CSV table of N, CA and C in Angstrom, one decimal:
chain,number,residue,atom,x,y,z
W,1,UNK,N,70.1,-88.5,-39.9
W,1,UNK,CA,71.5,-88.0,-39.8
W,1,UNK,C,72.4,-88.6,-40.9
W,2,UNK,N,71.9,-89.9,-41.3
W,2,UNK,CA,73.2,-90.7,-42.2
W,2,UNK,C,73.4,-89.7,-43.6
W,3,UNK,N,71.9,-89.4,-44.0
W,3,UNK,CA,71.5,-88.5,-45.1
W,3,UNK,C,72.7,-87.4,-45.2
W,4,UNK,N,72.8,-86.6,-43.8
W,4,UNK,CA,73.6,-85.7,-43.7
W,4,UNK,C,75.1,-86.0,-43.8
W,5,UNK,N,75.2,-87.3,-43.4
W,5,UNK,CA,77.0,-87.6,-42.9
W,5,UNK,C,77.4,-87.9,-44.5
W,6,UNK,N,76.5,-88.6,-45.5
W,6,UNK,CA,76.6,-88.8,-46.6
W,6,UNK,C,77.6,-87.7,-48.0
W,7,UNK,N,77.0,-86.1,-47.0
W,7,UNK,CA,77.5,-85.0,-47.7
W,7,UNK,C,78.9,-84.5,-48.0
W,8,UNK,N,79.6,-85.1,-46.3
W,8,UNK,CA,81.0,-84.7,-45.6
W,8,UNK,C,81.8,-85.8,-45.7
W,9,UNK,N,83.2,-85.5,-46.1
W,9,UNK,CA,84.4,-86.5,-45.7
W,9,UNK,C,85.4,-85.7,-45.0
W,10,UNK,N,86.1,-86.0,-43.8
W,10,UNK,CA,87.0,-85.3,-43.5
W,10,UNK,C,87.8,-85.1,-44.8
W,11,UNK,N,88.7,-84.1,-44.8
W,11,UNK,CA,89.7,-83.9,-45.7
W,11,UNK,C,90.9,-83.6,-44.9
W,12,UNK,N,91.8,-83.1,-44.0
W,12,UNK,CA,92.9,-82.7,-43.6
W,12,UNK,C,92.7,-81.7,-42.3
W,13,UNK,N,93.7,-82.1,-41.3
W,13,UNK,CA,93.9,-81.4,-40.1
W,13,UNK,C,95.1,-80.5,-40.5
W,14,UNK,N,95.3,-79.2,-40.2
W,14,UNK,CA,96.2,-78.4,-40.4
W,14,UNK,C,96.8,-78.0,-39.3
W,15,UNK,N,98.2,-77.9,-39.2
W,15,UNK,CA,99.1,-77.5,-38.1
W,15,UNK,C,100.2,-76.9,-38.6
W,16,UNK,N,100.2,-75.4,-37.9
W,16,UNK,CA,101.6,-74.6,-38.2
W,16,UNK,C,102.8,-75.0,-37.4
W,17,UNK,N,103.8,-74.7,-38.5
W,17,UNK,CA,105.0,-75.3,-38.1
W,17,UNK,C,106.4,-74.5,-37.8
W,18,UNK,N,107.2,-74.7,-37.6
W,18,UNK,CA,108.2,-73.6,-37.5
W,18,UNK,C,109.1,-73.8,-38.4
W,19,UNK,N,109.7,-75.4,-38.9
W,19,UNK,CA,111.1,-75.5,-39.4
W,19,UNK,C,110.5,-76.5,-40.3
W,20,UNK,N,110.0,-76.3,-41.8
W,20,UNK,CA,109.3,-77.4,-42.6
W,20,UNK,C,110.2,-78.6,-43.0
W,21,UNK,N,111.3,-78.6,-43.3
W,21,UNK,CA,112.2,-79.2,-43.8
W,21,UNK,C,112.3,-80.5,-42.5
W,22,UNK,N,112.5,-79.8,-40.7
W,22,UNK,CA,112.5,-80.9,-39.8
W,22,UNK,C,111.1,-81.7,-39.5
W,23,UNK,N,109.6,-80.8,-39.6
W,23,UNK,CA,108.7,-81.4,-39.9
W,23,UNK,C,108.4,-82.3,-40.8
W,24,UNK,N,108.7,-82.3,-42.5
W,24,UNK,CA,108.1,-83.2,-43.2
W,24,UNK,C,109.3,-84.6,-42.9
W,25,UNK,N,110.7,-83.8,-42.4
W,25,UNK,CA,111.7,-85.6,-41.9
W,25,UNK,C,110.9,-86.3,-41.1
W,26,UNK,N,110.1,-85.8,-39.7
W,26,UNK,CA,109.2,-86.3,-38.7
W,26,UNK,C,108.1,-86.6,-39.3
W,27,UNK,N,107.0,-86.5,-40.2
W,27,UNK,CA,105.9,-87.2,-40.5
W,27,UNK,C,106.5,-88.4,-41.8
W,28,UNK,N,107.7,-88.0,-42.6
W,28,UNK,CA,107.6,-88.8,-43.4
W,28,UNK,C,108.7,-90.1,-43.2
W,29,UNK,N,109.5,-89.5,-42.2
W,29,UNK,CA,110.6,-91.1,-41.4
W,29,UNK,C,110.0,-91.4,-40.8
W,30,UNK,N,109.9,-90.5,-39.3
W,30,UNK,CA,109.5,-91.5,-37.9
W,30,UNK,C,108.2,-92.6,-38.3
W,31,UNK,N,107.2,-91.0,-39.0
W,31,UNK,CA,105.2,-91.7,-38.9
W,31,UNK,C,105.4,-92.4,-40.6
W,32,UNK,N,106.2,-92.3,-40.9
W,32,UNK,CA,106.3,-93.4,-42.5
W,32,UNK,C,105.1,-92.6,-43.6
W,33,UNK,N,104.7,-91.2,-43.3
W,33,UNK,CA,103.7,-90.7,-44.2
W,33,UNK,C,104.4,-90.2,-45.6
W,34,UNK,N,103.6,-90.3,-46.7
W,34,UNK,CA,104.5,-89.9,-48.1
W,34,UNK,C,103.7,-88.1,-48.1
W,35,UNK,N,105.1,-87.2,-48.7
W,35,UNK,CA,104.2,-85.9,-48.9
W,35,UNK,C,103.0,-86.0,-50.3
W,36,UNK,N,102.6,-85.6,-50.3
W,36,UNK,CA,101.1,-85.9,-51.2
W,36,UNK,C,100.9,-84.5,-52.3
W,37,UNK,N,101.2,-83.5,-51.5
W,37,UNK,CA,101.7,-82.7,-52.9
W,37,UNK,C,102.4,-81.5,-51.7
W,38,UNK,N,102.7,-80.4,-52.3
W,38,UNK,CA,103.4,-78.8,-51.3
W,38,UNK,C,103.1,-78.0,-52.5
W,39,UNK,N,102.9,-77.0,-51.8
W,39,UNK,CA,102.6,-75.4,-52.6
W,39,UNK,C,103.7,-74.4,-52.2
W,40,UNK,N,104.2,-73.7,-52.7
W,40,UNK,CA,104.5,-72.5,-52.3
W,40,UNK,C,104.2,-71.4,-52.7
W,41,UNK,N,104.1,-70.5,-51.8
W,41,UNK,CA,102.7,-69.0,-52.0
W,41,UNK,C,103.2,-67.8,-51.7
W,42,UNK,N,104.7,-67.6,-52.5
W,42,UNK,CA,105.1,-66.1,-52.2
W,42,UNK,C,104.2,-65.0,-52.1
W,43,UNK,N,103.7,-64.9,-52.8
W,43,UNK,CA,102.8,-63.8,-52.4
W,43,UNK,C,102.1,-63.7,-51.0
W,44,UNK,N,101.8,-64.5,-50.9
W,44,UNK,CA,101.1,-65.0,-49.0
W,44,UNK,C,102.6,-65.3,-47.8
W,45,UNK,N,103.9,-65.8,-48.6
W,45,UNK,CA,104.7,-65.8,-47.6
W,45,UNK,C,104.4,-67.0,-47.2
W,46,UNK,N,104.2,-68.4,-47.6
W,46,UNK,CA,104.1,-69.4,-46.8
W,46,UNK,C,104.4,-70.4,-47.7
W,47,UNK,N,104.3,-71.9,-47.1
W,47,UNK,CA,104.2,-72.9,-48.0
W,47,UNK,C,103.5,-74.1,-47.2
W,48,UNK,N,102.3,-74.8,-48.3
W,48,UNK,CA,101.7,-76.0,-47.6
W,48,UNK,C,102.1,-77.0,-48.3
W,49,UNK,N,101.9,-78.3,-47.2
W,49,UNK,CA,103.0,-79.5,-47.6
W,49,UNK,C,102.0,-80.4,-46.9
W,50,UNK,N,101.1,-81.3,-47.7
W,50,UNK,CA,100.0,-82.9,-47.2
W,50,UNK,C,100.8,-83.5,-47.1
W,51,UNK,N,101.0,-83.9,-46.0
W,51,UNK,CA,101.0,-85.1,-45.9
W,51,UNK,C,100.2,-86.5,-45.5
W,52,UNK,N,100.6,-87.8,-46.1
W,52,UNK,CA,99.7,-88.8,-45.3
W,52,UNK,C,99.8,-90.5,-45.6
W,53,UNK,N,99.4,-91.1,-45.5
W,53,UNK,CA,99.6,-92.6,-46.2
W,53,UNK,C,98.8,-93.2,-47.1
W,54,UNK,N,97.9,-92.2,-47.8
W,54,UNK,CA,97.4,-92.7,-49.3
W,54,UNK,C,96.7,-91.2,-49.7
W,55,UNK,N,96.3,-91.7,-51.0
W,55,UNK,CA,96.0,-90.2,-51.9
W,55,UNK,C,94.7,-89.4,-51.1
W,56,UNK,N,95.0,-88.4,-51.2
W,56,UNK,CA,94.0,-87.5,-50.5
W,56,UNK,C,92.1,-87.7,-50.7
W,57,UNK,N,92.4,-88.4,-51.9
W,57,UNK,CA,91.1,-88.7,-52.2
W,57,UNK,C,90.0,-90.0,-51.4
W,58,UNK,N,91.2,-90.7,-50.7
W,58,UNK,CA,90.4,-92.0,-50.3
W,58,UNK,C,90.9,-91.5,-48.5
W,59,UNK,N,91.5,-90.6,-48.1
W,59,UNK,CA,91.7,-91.0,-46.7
W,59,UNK,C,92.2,-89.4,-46.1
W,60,UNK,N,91.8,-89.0,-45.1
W,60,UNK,CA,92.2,-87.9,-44.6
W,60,UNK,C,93.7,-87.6,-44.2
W,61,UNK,N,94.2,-86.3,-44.7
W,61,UNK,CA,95.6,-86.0,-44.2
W,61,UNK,C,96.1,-84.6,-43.7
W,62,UNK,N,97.2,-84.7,-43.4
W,62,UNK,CA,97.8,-83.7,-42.1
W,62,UNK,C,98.4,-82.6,-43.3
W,63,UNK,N,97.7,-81.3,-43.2
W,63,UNK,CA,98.5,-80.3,-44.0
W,63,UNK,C,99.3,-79.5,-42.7
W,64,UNK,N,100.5,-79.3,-42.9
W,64,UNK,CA,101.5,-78.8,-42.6
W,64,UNK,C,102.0,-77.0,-43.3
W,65,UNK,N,101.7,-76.5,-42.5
W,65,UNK,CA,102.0,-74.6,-42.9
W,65,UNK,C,103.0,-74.2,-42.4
W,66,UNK,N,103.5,-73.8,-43.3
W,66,UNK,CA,105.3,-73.4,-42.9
W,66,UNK,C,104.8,-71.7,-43.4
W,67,UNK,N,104.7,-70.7,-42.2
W,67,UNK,CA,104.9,-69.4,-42.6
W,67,UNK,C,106.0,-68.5,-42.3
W,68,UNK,N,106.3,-67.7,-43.5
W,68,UNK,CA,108.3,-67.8,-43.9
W,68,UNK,C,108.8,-67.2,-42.5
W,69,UNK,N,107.9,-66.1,-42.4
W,69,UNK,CA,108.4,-65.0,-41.4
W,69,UNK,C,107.4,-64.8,-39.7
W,70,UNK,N,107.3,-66.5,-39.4
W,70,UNK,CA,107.3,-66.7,-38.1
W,70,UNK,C,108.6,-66.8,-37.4
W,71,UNK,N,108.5,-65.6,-36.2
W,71,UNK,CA,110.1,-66.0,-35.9
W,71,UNK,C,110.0,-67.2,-34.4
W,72,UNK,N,108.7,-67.0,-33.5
W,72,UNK,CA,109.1,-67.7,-32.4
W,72,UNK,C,108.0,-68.7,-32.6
W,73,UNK,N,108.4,-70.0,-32.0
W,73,UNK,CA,107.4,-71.0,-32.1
W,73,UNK,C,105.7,-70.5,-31.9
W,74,UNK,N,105.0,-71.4,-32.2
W,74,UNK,CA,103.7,-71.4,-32.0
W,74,UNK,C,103.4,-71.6,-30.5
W,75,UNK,N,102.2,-71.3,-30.2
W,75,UNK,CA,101.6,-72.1,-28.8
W,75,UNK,C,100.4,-72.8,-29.4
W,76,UNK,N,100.9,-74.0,-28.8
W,76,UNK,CA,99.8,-74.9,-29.1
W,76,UNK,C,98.6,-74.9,-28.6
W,77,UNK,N,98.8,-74.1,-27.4
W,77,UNK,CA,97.0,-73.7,-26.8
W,77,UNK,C,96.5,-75.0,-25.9
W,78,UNK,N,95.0,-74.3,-25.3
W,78,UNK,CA,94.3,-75.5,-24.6
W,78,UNK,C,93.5,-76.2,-25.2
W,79,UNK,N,93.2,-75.6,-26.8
W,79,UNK,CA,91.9,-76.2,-27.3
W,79,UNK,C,92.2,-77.5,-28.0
W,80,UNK,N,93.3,-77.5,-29.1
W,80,UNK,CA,94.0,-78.3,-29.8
W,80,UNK,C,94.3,-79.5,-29.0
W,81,UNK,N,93.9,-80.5,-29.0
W,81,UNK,CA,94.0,-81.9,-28.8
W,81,UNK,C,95.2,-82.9,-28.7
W,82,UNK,N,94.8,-83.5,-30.3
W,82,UNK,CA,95.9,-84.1,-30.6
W,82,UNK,C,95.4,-85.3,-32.1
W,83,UNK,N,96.8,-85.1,-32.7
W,83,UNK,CA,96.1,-86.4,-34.0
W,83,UNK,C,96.0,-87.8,-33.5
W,84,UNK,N,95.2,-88.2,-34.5
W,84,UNK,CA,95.3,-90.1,-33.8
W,84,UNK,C,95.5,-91.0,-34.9
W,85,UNK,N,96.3,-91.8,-34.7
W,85,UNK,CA,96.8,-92.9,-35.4
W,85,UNK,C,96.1,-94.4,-35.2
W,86,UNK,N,95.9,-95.4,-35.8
W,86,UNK,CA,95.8,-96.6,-35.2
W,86,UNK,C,97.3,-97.4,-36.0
W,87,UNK,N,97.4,-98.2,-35.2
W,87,UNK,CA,99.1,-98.8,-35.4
W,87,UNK,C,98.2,-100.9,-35.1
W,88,UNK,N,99.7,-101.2,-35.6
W,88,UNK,CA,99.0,-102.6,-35.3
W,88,UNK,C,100.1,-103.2,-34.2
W,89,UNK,N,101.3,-102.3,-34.2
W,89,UNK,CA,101.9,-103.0,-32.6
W,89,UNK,C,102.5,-102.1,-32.2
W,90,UNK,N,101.9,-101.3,-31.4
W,90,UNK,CA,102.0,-100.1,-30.5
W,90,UNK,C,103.4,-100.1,-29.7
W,91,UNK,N,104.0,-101.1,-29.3
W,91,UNK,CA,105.1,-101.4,-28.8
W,91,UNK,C,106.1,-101.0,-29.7
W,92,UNK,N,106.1,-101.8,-30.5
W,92,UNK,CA,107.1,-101.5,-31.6
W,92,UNK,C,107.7,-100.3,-32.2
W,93,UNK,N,106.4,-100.0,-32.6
W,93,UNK,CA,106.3,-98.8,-33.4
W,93,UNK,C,106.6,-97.5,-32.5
W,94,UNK,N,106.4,-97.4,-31.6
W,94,UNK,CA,107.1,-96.7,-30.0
W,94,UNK,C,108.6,-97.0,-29.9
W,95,UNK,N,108.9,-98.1,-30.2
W,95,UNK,CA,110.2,-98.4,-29.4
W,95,UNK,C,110.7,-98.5,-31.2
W,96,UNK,N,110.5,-98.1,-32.5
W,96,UNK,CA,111.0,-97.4,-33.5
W,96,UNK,C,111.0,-96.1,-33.3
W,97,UNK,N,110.0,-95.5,-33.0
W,97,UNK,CA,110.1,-93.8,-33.0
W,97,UNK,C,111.2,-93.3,-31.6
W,98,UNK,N,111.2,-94.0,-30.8
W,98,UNK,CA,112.3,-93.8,-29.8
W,98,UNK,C,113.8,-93.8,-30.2
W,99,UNK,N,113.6,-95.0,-31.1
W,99,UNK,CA,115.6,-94.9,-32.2
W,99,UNK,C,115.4,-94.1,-33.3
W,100,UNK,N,114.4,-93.3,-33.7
W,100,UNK,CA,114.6,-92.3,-34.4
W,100,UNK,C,114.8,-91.0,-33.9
W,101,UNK,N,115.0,-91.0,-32.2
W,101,UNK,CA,114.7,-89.7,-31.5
W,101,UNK,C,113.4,-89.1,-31.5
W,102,UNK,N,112.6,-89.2,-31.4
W,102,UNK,CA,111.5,-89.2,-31.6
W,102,UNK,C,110.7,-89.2,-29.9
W,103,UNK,N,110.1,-88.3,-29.4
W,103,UNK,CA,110.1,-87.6,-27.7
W,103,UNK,C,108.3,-88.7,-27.3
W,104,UNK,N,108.4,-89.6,-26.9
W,104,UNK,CA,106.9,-90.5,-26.2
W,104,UNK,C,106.6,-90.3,-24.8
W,105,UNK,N,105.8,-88.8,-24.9
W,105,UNK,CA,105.6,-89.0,-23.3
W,105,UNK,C,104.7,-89.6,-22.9
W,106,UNK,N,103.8,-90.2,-23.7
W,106,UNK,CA,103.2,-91.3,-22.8
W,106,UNK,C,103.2,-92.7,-23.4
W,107,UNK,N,104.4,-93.7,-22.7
W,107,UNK,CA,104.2,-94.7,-23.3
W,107,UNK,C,102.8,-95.9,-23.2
W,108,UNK,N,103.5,-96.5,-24.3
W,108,UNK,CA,102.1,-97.6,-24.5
W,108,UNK,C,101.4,-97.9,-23.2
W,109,UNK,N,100.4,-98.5,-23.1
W,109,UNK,CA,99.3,-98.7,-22.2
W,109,UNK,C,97.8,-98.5,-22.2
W,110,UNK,N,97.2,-99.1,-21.4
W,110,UNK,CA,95.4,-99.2,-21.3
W,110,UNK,C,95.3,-97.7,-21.0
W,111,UNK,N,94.3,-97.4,-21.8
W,111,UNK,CA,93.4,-96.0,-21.4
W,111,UNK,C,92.7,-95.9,-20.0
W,112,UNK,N,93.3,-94.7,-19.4
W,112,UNK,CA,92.4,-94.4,-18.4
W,112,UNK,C,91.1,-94.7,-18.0
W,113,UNK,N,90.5,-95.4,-17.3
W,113,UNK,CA,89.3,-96.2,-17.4
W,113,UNK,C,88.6,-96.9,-18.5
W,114,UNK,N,89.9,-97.6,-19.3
W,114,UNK,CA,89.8,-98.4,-20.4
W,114,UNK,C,90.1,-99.5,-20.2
W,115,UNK,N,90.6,-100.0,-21.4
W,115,UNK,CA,91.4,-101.6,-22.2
W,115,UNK,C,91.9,-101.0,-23.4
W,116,UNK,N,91.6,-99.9,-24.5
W,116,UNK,CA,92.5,-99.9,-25.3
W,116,UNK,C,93.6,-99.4,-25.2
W,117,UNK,N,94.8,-99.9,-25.5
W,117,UNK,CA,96.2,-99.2,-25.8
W,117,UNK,C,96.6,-97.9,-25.9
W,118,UNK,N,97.2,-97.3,-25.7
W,118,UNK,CA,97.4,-96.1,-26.3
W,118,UNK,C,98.6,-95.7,-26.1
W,119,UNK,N,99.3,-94.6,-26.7
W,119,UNK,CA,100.8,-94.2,-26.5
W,119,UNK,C,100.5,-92.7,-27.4
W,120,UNK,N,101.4,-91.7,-26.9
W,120,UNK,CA,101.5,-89.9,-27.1
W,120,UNK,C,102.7,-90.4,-28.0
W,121,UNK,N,103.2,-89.5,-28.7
W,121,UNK,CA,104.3,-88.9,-29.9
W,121,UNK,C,104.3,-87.8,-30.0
W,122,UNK,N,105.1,-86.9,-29.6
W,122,UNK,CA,105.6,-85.3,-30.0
W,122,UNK,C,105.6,-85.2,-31.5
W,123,UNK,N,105.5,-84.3,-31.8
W,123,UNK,CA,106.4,-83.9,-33.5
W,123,UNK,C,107.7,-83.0,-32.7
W,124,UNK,N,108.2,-82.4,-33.9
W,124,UNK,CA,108.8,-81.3,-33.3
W,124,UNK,C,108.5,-80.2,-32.7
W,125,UNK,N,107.1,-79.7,-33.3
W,125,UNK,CA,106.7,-78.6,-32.6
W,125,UNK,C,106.1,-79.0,-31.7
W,126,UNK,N,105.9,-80.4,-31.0
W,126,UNK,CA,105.1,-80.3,-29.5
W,126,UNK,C,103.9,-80.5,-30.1
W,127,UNK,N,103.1,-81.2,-31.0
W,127,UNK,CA,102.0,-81.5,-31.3
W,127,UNK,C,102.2,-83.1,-31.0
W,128,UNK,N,100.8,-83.2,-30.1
W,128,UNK,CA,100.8,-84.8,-29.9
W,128,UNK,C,99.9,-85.2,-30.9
W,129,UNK,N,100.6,-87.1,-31.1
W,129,UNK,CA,99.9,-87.4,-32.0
W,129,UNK,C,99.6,-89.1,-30.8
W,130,UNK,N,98.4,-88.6,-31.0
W,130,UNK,CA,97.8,-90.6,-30.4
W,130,UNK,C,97.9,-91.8,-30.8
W,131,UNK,N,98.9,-92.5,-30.5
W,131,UNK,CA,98.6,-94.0,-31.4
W,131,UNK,C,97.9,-94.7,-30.5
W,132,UNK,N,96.6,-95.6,-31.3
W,132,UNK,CA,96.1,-96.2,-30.9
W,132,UNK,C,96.4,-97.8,-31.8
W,133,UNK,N,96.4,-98.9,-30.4
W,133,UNK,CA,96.4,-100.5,-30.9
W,133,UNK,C,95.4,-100.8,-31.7
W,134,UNK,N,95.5,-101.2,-33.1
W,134,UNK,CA,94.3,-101.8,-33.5
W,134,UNK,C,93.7,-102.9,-33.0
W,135,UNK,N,93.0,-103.5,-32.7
W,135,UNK,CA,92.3,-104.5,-32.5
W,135,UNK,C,92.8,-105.7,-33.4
W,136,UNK,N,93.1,-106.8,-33.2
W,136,UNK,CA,93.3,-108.2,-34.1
W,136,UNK,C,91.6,-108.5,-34.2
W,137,UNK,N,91.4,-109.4,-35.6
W,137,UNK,CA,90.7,-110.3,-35.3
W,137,UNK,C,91.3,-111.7,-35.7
């Protein structure tokens, strides 16, 4: 199997958005991500906007689709999950995204028949994003 894993690198999770301008404020204040490049694609009616916290080349990142002529939110559905983060003080960084207004419905704490940490973050559109405690050594 390594043979095979050798072939694949993640490249980007994609999530449509409704208001791109309040989206890329929320990935690039609250989550501290830099945009990495944006397209816009009149002909298609849309625009994509990477974001992430280093070049696309060394680390996977969150594209963001703003299509012009969505008028009502998206539904996020049952299938869609949620993104995951690792943070190095889950506390903190929770009780920053809270003074940026920023919606944590599940604050920090051990995982359901766990030990590791974990804490929810909304975006705007209601996409959760998981931070996870990194481990110290």
């Amino acid at each position: 199997m390594a043979d095979v894993a050798a072939n694949y690198r993640m490249l980007h999770t994609m999530i449509r958005v409704m208001d791109l301008d309040k989206s890329l404020a929320f990935y690039t204040g609250a989550m501290g991500m830099k945009v990495l490049r944006k397209r816009e694609v009149p002909e298609g009616k849309y625009t994509l906007a990477f974001v992430g916290y280093d070049d696309e080349s060394s680390q996977a990142v969150v594209e963001l689709t703003y299509n012009w002529d969505q008028a009502k939110p998206y539904e996020i559905g049952t299938g869609f999950g949620h993104l995951a983060l690792g943070v190095r003080d889950i506390h903190g960084v929770c009780a920053g995204l809270e003074k940026q207004g920023a919606k944590i419905p599940r604050k920090p704490g051990p995982m359901k028949h766990g030990t590791t940490v974990i804490a929810f973050v909304a975006d705007p559109d209601g996409y959760k994003i998981e931070l996870i405690q990194k481990k110290t050594t």
